[in-house]
Coordinates of C-alpha atoms in Angstrom, one line a residue:
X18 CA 0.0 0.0 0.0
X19 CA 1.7 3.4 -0.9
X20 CA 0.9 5.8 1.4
X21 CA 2.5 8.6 -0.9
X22 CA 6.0 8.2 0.9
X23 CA 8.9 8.2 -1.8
X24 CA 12.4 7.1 -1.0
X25 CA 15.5 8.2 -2.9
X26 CA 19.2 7.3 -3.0
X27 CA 21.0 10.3 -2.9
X28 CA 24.3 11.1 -2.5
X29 CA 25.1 15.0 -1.5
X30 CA 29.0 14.8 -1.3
X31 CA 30.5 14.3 -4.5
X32 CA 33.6 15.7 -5.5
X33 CA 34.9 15.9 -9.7
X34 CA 38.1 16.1 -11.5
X35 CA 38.1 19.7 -10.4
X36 CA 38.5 19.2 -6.6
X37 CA 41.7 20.1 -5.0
X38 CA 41.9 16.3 -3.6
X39 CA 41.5 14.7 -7.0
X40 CA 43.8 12.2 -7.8
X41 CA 44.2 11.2 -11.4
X42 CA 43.2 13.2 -14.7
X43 CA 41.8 16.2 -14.1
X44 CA 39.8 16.8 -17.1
X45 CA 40.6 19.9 -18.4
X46 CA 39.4 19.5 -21.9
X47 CA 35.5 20.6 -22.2
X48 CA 35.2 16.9 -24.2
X49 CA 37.5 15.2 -21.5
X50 CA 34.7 16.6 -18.8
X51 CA 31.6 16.0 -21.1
X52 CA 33.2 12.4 -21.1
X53 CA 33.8 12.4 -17.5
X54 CA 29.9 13.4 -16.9
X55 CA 28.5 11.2 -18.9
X56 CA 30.3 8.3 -17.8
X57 CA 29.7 9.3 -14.0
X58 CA 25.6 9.8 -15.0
X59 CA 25.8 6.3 -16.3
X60 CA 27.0 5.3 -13.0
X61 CA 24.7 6.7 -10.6
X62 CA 22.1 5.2 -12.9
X63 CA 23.7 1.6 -12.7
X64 CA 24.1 2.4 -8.8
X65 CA 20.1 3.5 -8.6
X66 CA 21.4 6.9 -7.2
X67 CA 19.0 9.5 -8.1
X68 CA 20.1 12.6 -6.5
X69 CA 24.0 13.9 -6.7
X70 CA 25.0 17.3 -5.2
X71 CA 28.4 18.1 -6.9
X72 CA 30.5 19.8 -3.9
X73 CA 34.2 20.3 -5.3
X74 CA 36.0 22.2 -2.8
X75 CA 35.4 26.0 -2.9
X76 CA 34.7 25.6 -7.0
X77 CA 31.3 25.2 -8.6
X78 CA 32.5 24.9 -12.3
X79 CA 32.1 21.1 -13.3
X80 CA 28.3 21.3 -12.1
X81 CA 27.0 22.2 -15.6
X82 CA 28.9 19.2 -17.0
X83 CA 27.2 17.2 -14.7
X84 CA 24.1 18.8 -15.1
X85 CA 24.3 18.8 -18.6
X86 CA 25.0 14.6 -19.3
X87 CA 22.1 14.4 -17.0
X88 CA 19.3 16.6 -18.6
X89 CA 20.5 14.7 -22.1
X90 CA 20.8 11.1 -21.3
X91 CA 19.6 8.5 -23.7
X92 CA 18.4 4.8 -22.5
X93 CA 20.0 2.3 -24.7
X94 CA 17.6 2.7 -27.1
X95 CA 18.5 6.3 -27.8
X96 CA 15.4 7.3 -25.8
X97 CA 15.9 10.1 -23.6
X98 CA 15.1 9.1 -20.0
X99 CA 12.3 10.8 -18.5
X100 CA 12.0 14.0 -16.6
X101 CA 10.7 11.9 -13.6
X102 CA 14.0 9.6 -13.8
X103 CA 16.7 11.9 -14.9
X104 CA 19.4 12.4 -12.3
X105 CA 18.7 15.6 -10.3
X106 CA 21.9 16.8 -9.8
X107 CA 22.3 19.8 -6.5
X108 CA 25.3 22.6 -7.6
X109 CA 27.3 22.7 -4.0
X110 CA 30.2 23.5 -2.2
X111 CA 32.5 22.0 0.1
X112 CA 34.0 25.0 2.6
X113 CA 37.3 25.1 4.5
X114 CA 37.1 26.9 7.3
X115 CA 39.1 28.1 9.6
X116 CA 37.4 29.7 13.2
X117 CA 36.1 26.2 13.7
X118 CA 38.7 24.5 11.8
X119 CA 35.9 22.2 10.0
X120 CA 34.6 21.7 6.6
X121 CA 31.1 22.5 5.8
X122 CA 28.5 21.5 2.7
X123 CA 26.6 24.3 1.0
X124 CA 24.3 22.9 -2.1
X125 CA 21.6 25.6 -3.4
X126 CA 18.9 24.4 -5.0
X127 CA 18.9 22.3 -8.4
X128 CA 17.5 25.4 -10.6
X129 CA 20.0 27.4 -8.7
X130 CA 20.4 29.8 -11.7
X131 CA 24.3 29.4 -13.0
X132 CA 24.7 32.8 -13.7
X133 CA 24.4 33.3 -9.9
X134 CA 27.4 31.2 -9.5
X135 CA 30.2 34.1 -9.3
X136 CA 27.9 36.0 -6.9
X137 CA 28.1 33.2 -4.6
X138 CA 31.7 32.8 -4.4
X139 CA 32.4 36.6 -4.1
X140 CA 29.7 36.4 -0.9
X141 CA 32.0 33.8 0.4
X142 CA 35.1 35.7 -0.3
X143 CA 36.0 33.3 -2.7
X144 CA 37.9 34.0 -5.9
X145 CA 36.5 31.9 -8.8
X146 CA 38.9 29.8 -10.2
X147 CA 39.5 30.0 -14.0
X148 CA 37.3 27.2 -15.5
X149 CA 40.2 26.1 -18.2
X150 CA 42.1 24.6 -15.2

C-alpha cells in the first residue's frame, strides 16, 4: 500500500576532477569533462542513485557538466530518459574553514540559476577559479 511516501538514493557529497583532492586526470578539456559526466551519470544510474550534489571544494565549475550529461541522457535505445528519472543533480560547495577548523556543505537548489554562481563565491570571499584549469 503506498501511502504517498517516496524514497530516494542520494548522494550529497560528491567531489569531480576539479577538486583540489582529485587524484588522477583532471579533465581539463570541455570533451575530456563531457566524457567524464556522462560516464559518471551512467553510473549513478547503474548504482540506482537518483540525486547527486556536486561539492568540489570551494569551486562550482564542473556542475554544468554534470548537469548537462544528466538533462541529455539516452536509455540504450537512444530514448531520452524521462523527466521523472533523470538524475537531479544539486550545484554545491565543500567550505574550509578556519574559526572552527571544520569543513562545511553548501548545495543551493537544483534550478539554482548558473549565472548566480560568481555571486556566490564573491559572498563567500572566494575567488572563482578559471574554468580552463
Amino acid at each position: 500500500m503506498n501511502k504517498g511516501t517516496k524514497f530516494y538514493n542520494c548522494d550529497f557529497q560528491v567531489h569531480t576532477p576539479r577538486d583540489i583532492n582529485w587524484s588522477g586526470n583532471k579533465a581539463t578539456l570541455d570533451t575530456d569533462r563531457n566524457q567524464y559526466a556522462e560516464r559518471f551519470v551512467l553510473a549513478c544510474r547503474e548504482k540506482n542513485v537518483n540525486a547527486v550534489a556536486i561539492t568540489d571544494h570551494h569551486d562550482l565549475t564542473f556542475f554544468s557538466y554534470i548537469k548537462n550529461a544528466a538533462q541529455n541522457e539516452v536509455d540504450a535505445t537512444g530514448t531520452p530518459i524521462s523527466d521523472g528519472k533523470k538524475l537531479v543533480v544539486f550545484p554545491g560547495i565543500e567550505l574550509t574553514l578556519s574559526n572552527p577548523p571544520c569543513q562545511a556543505l553548501l548545495i543551493l537548489d537544483a534550478n539554482f540559476p548558473e549565472d548566480q554562481f560568481t555571486r556566490v563565491l564573491h559572498k563567500l570571499s572566494l575567488e572563482p577559479s578559471p574554468a580552463e584549469n
